[in-house]
Coordinates of C-alpha atoms in Angstrom, one line a residue:
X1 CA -60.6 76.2 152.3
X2 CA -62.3 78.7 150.2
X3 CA -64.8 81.6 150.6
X4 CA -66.3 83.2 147.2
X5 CA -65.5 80.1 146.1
X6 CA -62.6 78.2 145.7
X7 CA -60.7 77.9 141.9
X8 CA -59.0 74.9 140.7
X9 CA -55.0 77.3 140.9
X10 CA -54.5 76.5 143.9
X11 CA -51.1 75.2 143.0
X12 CA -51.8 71.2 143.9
X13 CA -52.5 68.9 141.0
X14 CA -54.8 65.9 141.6
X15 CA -56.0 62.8 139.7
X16 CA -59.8 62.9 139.7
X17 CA -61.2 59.2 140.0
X18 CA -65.0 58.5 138.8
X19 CA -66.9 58.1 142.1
X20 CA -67.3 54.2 143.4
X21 CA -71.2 53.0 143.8
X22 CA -72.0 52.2 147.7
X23 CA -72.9 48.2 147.3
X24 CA -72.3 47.8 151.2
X25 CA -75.3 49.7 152.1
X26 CA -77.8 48.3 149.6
X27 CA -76.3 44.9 150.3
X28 CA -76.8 45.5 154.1
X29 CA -80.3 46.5 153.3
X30 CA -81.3 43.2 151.3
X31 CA -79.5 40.9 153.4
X32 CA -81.9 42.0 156.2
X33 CA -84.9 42.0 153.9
X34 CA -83.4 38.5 153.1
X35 CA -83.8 37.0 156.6
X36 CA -87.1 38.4 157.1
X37 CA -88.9 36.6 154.4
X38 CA -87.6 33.7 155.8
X39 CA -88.6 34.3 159.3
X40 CA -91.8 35.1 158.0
X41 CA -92.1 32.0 155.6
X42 CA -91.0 29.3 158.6
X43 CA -93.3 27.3 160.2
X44 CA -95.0 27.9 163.9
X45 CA -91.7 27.0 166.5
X46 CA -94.2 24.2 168.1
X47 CA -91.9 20.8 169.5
X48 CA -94.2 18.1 167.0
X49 CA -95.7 20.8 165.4
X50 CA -92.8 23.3 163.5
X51 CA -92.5 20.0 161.3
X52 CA -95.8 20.6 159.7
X53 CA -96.5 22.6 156.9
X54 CA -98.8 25.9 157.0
X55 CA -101.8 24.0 155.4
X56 CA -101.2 21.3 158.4
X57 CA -101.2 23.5 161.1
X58 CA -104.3 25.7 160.0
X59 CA -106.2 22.4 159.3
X60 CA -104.7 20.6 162.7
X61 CA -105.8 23.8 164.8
X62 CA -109.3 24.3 162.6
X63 CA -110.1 21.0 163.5
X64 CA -109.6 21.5 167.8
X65 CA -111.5 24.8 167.4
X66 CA -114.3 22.6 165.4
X67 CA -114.3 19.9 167.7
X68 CA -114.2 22.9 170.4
X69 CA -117.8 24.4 169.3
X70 CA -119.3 21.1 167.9
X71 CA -118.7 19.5 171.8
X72 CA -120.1 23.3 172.8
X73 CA -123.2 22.8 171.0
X74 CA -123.7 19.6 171.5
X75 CA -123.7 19.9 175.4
X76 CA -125.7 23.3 175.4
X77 CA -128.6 21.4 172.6
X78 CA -128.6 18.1 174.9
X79 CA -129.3 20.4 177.5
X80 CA -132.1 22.1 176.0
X81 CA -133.5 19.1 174.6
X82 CA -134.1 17.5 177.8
X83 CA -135.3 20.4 179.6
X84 CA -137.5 21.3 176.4
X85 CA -138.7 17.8 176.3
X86 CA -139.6 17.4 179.5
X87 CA -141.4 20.8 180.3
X88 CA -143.7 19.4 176.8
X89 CA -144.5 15.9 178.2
X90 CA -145.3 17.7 181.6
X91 CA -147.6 20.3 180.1
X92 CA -149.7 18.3 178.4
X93 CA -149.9 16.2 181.3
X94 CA -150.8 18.8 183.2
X95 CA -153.5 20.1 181.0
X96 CA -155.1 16.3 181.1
X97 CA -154.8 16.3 184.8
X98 CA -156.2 19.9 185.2
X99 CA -159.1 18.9 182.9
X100 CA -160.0 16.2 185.2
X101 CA -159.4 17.2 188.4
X102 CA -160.3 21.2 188.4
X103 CA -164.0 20.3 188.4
X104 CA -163.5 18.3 191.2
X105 CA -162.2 20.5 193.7
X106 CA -163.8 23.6 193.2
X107 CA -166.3 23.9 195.9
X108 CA -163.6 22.3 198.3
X109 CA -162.5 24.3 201.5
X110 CA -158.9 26.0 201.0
X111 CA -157.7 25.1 204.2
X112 CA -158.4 21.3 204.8
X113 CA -158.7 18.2 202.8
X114 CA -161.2 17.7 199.9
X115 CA -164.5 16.7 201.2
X116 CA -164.8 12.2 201.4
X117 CA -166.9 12.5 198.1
X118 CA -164.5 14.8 196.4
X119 CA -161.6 12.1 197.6
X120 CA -163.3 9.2 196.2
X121 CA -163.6 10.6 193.1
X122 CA -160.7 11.4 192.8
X123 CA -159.3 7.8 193.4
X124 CA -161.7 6.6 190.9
X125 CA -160.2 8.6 188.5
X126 CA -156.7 7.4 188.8
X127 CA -157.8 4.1 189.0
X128 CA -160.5 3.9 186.5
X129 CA -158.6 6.9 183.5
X130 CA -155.6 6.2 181.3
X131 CA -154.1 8.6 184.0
X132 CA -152.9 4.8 186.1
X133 CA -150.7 4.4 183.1
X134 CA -148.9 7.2 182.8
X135 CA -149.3 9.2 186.1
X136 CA -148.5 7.0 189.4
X137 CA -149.6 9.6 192.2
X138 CA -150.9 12.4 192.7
X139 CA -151.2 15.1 195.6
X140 CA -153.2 18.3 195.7
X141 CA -151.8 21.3 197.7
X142 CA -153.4 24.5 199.4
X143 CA -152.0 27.7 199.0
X144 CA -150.6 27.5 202.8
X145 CA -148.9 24.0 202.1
X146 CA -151.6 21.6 203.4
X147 CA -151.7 18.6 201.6
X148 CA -155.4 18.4 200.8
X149 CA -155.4 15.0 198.6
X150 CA -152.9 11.8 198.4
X151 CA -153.4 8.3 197.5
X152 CA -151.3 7.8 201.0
X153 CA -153.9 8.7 203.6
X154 CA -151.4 9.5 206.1
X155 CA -150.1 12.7 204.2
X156 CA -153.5 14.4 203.9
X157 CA -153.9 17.1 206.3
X158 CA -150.1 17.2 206.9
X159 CA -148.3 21.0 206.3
X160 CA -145.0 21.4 204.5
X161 CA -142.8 24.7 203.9
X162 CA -144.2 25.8 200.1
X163 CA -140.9 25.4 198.2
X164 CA -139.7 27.0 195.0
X165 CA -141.0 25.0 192.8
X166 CA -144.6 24.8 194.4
X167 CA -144.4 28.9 195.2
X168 CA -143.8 28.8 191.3
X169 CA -146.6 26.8 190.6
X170 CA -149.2 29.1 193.5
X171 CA -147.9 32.1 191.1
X172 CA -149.2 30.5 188.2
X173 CA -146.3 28.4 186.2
X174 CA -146.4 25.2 185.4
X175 CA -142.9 23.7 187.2
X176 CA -141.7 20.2 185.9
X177 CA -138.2 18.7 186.6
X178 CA -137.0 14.9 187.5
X179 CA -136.7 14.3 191.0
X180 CA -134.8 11.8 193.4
X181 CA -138.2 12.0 195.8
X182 CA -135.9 13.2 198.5
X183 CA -138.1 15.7 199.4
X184 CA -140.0 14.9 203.2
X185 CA -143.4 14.8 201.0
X186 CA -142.1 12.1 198.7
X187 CA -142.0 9.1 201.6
X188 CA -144.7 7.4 199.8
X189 CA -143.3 7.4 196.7
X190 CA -140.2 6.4 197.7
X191 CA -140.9 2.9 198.6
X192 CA -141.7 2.2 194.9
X193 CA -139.5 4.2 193.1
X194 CA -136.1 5.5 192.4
X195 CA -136.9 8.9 190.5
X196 CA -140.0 10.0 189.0
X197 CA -141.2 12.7 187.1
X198 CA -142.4 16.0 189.1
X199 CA -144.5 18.2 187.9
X200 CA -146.6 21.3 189.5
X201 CA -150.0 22.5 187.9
X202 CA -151.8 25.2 189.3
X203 CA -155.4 24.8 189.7
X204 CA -157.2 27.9 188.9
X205 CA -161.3 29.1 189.8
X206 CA -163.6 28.8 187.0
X207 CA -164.9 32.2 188.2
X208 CA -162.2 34.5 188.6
X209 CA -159.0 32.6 187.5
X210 CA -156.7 32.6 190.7
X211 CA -155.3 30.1 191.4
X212 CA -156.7 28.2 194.1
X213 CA -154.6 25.0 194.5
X214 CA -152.1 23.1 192.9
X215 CA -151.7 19.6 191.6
X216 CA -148.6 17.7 191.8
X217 CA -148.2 14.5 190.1
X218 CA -145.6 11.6 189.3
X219 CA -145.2 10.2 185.7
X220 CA -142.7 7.1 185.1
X221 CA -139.4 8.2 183.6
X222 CA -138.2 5.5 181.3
X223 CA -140.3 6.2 178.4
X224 CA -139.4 9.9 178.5
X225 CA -135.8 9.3 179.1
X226 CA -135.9 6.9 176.4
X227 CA -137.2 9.6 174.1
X228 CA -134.7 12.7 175.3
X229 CA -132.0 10.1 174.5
X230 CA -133.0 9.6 171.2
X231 CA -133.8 13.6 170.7
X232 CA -130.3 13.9 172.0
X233 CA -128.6 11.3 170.3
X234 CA -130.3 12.8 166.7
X235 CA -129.3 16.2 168.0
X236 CA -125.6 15.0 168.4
X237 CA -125.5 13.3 165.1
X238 CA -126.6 16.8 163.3
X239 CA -123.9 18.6 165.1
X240 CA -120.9 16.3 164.1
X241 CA -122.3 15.7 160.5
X242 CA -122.6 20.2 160.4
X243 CA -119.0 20.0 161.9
X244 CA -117.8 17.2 159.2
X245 CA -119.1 18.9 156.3
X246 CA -117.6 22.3 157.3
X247 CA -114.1 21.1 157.7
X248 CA -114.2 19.1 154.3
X249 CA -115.3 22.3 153.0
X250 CA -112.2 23.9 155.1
X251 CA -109.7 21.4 153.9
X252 CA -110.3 21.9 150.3
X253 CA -110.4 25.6 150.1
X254 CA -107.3 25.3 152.9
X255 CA -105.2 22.9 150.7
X256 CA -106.0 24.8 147.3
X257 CA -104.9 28.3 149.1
X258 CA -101.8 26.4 150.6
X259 CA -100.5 25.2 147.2
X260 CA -100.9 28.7 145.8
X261 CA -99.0 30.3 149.2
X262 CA -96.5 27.6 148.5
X263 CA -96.0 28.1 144.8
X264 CA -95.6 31.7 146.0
X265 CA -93.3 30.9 148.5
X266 CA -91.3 28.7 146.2
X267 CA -90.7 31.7 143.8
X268 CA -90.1 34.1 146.1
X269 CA -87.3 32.1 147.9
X270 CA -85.8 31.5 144.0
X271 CA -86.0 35.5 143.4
X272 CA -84.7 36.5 147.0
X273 CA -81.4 33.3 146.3
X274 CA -80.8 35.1 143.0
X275 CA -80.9 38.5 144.5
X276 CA -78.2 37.0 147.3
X277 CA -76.3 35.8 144.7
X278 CA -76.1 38.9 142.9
X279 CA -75.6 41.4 146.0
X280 CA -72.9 38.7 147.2
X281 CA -71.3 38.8 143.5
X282 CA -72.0 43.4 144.1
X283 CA -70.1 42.9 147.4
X284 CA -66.7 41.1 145.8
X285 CA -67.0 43.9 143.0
X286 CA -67.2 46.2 145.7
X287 CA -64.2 45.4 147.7
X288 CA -62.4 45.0 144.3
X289 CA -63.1 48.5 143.5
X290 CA -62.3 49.5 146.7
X291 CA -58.9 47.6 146.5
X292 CA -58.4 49.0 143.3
X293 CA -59.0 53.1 144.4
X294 CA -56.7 52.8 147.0
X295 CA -54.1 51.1 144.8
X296 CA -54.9 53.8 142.4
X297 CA -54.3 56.7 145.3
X298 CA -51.1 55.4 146.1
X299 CA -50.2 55.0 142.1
X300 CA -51.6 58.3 141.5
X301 CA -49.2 60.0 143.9
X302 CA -46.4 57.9 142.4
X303 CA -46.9 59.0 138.7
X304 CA -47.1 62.9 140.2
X305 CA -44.1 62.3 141.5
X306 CA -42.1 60.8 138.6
X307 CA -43.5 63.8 136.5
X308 CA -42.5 66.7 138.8
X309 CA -39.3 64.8 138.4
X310 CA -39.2 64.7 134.8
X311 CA -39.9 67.7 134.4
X312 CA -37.7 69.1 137.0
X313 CA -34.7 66.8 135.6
X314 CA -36.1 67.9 131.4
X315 CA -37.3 70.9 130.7
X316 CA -36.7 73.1 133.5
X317 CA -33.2 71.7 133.1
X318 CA -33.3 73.2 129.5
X319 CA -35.0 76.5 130.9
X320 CA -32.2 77.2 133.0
X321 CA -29.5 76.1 130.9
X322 CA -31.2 78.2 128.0
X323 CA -31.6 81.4 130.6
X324 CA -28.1 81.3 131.5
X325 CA -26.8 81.0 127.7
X326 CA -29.3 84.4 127.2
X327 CA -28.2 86.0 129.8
X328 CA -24.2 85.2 128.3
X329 CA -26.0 87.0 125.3
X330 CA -27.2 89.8 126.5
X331 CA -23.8 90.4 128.4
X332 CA -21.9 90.9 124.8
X333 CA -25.0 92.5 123.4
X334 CA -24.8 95.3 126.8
X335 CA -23.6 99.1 125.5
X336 CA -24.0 98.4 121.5
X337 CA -26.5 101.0 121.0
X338 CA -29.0 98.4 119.0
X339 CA -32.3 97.6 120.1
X340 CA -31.3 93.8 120.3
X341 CA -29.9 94.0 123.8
X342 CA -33.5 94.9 124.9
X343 CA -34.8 92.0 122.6
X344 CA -32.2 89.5 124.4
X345 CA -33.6 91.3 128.1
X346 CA -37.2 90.5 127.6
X347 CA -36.3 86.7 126.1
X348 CA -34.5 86.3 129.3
X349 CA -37.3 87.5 132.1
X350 CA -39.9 85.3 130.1
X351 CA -37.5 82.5 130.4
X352 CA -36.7 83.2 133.9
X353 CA -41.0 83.4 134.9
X354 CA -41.4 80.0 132.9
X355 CA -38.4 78.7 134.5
X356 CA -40.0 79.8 138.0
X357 CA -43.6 78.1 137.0
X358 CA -42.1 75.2 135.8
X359 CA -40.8 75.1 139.3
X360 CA -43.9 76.2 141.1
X361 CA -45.4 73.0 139.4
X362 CA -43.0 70.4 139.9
X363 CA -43.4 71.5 143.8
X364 CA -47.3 71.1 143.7
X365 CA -47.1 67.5 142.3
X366 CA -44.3 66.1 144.3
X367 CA -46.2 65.3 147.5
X368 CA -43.6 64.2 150.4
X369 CA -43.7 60.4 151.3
X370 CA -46.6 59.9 153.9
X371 CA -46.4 56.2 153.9
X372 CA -45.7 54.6 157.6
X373 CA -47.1 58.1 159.1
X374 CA -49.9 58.0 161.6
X375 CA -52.9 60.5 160.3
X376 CA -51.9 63.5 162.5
X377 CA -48.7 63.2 161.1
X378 CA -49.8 63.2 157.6
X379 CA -52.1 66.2 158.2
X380 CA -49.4 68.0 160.4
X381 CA -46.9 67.8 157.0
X382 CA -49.1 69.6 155.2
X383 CA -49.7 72.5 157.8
X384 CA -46.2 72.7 158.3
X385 CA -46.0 72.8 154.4
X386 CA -48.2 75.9 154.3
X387 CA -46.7 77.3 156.6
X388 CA -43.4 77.1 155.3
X389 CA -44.5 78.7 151.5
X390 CA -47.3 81.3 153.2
X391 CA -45.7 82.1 156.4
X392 CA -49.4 82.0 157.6
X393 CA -49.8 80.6 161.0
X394 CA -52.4 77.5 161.5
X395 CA -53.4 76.2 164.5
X396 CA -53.6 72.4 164.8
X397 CA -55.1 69.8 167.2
X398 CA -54.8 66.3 166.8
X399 CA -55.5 63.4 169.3
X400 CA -52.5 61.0 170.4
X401 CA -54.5 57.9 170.0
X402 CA -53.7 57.2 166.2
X403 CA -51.3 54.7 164.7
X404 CA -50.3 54.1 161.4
X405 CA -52.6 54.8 158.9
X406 CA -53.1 53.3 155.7
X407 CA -50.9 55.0 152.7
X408 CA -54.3 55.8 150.3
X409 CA -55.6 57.4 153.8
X410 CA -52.7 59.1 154.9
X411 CA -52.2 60.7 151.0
X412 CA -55.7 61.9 151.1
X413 CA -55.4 63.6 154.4
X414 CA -52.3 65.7 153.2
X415 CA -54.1 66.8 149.9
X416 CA -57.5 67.4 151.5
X417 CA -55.7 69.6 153.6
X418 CA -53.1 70.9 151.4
X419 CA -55.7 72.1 149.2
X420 CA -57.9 73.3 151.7
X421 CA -55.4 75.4 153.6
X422 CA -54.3 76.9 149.8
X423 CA -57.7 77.7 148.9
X424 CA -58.3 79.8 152.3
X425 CA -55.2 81.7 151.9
X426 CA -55.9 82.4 148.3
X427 CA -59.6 83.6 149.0
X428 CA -59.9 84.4 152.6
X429 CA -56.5 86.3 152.9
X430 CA -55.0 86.8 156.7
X431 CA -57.8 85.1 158.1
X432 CA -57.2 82.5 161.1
X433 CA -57.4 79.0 160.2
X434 CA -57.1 75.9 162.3
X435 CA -57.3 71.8 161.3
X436 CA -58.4 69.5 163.7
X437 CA -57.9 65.8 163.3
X438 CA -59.8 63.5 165.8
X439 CA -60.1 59.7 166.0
X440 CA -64.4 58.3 165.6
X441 CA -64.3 54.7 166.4
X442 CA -62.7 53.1 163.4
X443 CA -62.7 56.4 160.9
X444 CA -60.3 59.8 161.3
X445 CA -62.1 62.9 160.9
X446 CA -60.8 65.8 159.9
X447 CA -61.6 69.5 159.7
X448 CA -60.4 72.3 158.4
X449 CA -61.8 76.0 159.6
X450 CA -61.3 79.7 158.8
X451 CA -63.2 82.7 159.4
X452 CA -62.9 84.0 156.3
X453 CA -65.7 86.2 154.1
X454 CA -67.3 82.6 153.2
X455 CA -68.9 81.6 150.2
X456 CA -72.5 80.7 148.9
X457 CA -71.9 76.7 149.2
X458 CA -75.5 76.0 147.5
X459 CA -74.9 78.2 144.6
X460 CA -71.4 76.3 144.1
X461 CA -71.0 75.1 140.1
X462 CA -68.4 75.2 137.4
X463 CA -65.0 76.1 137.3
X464 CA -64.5 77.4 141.0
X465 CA -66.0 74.6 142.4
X466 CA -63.5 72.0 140.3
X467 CA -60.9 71.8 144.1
X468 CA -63.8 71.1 146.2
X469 CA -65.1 68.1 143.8
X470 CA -61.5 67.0 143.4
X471 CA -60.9 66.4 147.3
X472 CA -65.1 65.1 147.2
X473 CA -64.1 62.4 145.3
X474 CA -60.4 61.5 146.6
X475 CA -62.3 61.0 150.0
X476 CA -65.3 59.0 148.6
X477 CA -63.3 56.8 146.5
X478 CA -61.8 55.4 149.8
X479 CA -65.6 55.0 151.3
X480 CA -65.5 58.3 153.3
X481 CA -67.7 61.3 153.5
X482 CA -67.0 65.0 152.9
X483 CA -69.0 68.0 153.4
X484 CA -68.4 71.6 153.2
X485 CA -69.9 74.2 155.7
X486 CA -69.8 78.0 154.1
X487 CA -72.0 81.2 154.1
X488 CA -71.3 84.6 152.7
X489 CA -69.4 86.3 155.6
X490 CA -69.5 83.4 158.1
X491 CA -66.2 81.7 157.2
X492 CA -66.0 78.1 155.8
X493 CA -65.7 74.6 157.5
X494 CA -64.3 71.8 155.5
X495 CA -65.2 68.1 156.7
X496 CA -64.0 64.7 156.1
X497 CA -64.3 61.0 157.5
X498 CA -62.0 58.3 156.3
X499 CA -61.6 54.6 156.9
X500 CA -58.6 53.9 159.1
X501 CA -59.0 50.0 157.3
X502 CA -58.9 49.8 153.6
X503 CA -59.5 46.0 152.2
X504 CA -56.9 45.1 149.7
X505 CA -53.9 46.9 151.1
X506 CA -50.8 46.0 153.0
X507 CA -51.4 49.0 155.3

């Protein structure tokens, strides 16, 4: 751990690894993007219907909601037609009937039946006019509901509650509807018929225009219904032929859309197979390269080893042996009075400094065996290391939970913290320093603090910053992470998460 930044001499060699991509995360990502395309591409999870494809289902469903609104309008335009057909036969009716009988009834009391001239008339008339043929009775109401005329004798004179349609017609309207005659009035025409046509005419004073009775008269159905039938029947056969013409017009545009979606489709589930196949051939690289970096951790360590002890066993074996043969020399040179003793005296403390680096360096690069150590074991090596060079005191925590951690893991916690710990000491002098190691589900974190002076982390570069990217990529080559934490007089925290599983390793 460094503050002012931390220089590479901190007396613990390393192999520095180019960093590995991340596939796991992108291939994560696609997979996901994978399954929804084709959750979005599948058909409608209908029983009888998930078997069809998109164009089927939007033309099987277009078709209901056609049939929907064509049986809609259908039903509200036979409606209409009747009721429209009916209130035109009846109105010109009623302007025939009004035409003739108006002048007939004008000078007639309002409150009893039309005088015997006026009555025989009036039965002339229906007897005599095309009115026999069309119109079958006829009845003249006051405005109090006195029945003032009738082809039945016995209803003149007779009083009836005015009714909605009749109060309709008093106020002016002309009312029309087909009736069952199962009104108290209709007993005559009852006997003869089943249902006949009904219609109310007011009958209005040539002199001021109220109205001053109102005419009610029968007319035979059958030819009417025979004609609201056919209106209907024509006004059936322009809705479906509407409705047939606008799904055909559906169905193409429907169909030539639905090829181009599936076209689409097609390609689209080609690219996203060929991106599977290529993220699935990414994720065996991966966990190659992940196999390989910790093999290469473990090797690493193995050829530091083998050339601390080469060089401990070569040259520093020379060193000595040529240190204590100068020293044998300087001995017989001792009390000759030349200057070559002093020559021999300087020869030998260069020898004995180089024989003390050579030393110094063997001892940085021979790590002590960490394989079949838990992590806190690992860690706690090299605080007891530190301690044992520096005589600094560390605290450590660790939790009891752990069990034996992979070699590449356990090898990258010592160093992490071996060079932390020699950085801090180096930079941050007598400050207090403590390493915490702590089990996250899966990963070891550890942490290394001391509240040092601290260092400007952002404006780290160069040189001095060649330990903290040495340890950045021992942990990242094993899929951890690894941050540092530093500010000019606000010590330094040093972080790191590691994988407690590597794939490819017997640990």
């Amino acid at each position: 751990m460094a503050s002012a930044g931390w220089p590479v001499g901190s007396g613990v060699a390393r192999s520095v690894v180019p960093r590995s991509p991340r596939f796991p995360t992108m291939v994560r990502r696609h997979s996901s993007y994978n399954g929804l395309v084709r959750h979005l591409g599948a058909p409608m999870q209908i029983p009888g219907i998930n078997r069809l494809t998109f164009a089927g289902q939007f033309l099987l469903f277009g078709l209901g909601i056609l049939l929907i609104g064509m049986v809609t309008i259908g039903l509200w335009l036979q409606s209409n037609v009747r009721e429209a057909v009916i209130d035109r036969t009846a109105g010109v009716a009623a302007l025939y009937v009004d035409s003739l009988v108006s002048p007939l009834i004008q000078d007639s009391p309002l409150h009893g039946p039309v005088s015997p001239t006026a009555k025989t008339e009036l039965d002339l008339l229906i007897e005599r006019t095309s009115l026999d043929s069309e119109i079958v009775s006829v009845k003249i109401w006051s405005p109090n509901g006195v029945i003032l005329y009738s082809p039945n004798a016995d209803l003149i004179g007779h009083k009836f509650d005015v009714q909605d349609d009749l109060g309709r017609a008093f106020a002016g309207e002309v009312v029309s509807e087909l009736s069952d005659l199962s009104e108290p009035e209709n007993e005559y025409e009852r006997k003869s018929w089943d249902r006949l046509i009904e219609t109310y005419a007011p009958v209005r004073n040539e002199s001021t225009g109220s109205v001053i009775a109102v005419t009610e008269f029968y007319q035979l159905p059958d030819d009417l219904i025979a004609k609201i039938q056919r209106a209907q029947l024509e006004g059936w056969a322009i809705v479906g032929f509407a409705t047939l013409i606008m799904y055909v017009l559906l169905v193409g545009m429907v169909r030539r859309a639905s090829g181009t979606i599936a076209m689409q489709q097609a390609e689209l589930f080609a690219s996203v197979d060929e991106l599977q196949h290529a993220l699935d051939e990414n994720q065996l690289l991966q966990t190659k390269v992940n196999t390989a970096a910790a093999r290469t951790t473990t090797l690493n360590e193995r050829f530091l080893r083998r050339v601390s002890a080469d060089i401990h066993d070569g040259p520093a074996q020379d060193v000595a042996l040529a240190l204590l043969r100068i020293e044998h020399i300087a001995e017989l040179t001792e009390g000759n009075g030349s200057g070559s003793h002093q020559e021999v005296e300087t020869l030998a403390t260069a020898l004995s400094s180089a024989l003390t680096d050579l030393r110094a360096i063997t001892h940085g690069l021979r790590a002590p065996s960490v394989e079949g150590l838990t992590p806190c074991d690992a860690a706690m090596r090299a605080v007891s290391d530190f301690g044992r060079i520096s005589g600094e005191p560390v605290d450590f925590d660790c939790d009891e939970e752990f069990g034996r951690g992979p070699t590449p893991v356990n090898i990258t916690i010592y160093r992490v913290v071996q060079e932390s710990l020699a950085n801090s000491f180096k930079h941050a002098g007598s400050a207090s320093r403590h390493v915490l190691v702590t089990d996250s589900g899966g990963f070891v974190d550890v942490e290394i603090k001391d509240d040092g002076v601290g260092f400007d982390a952002r404006a780290g570069t160069g040189v001095a910053t060649l330990g903290l990217v040495g340890m950045r990529e021992r942990v990242e080559l094993l899929g951890g992470t690894f941050s540092v934490q530093s500010a000019t007089s606000q010590g330094t925290i040093v972080r790191a998460r590691l994988p407690l599983v590597i794939e490819g390793t017997d640990d």
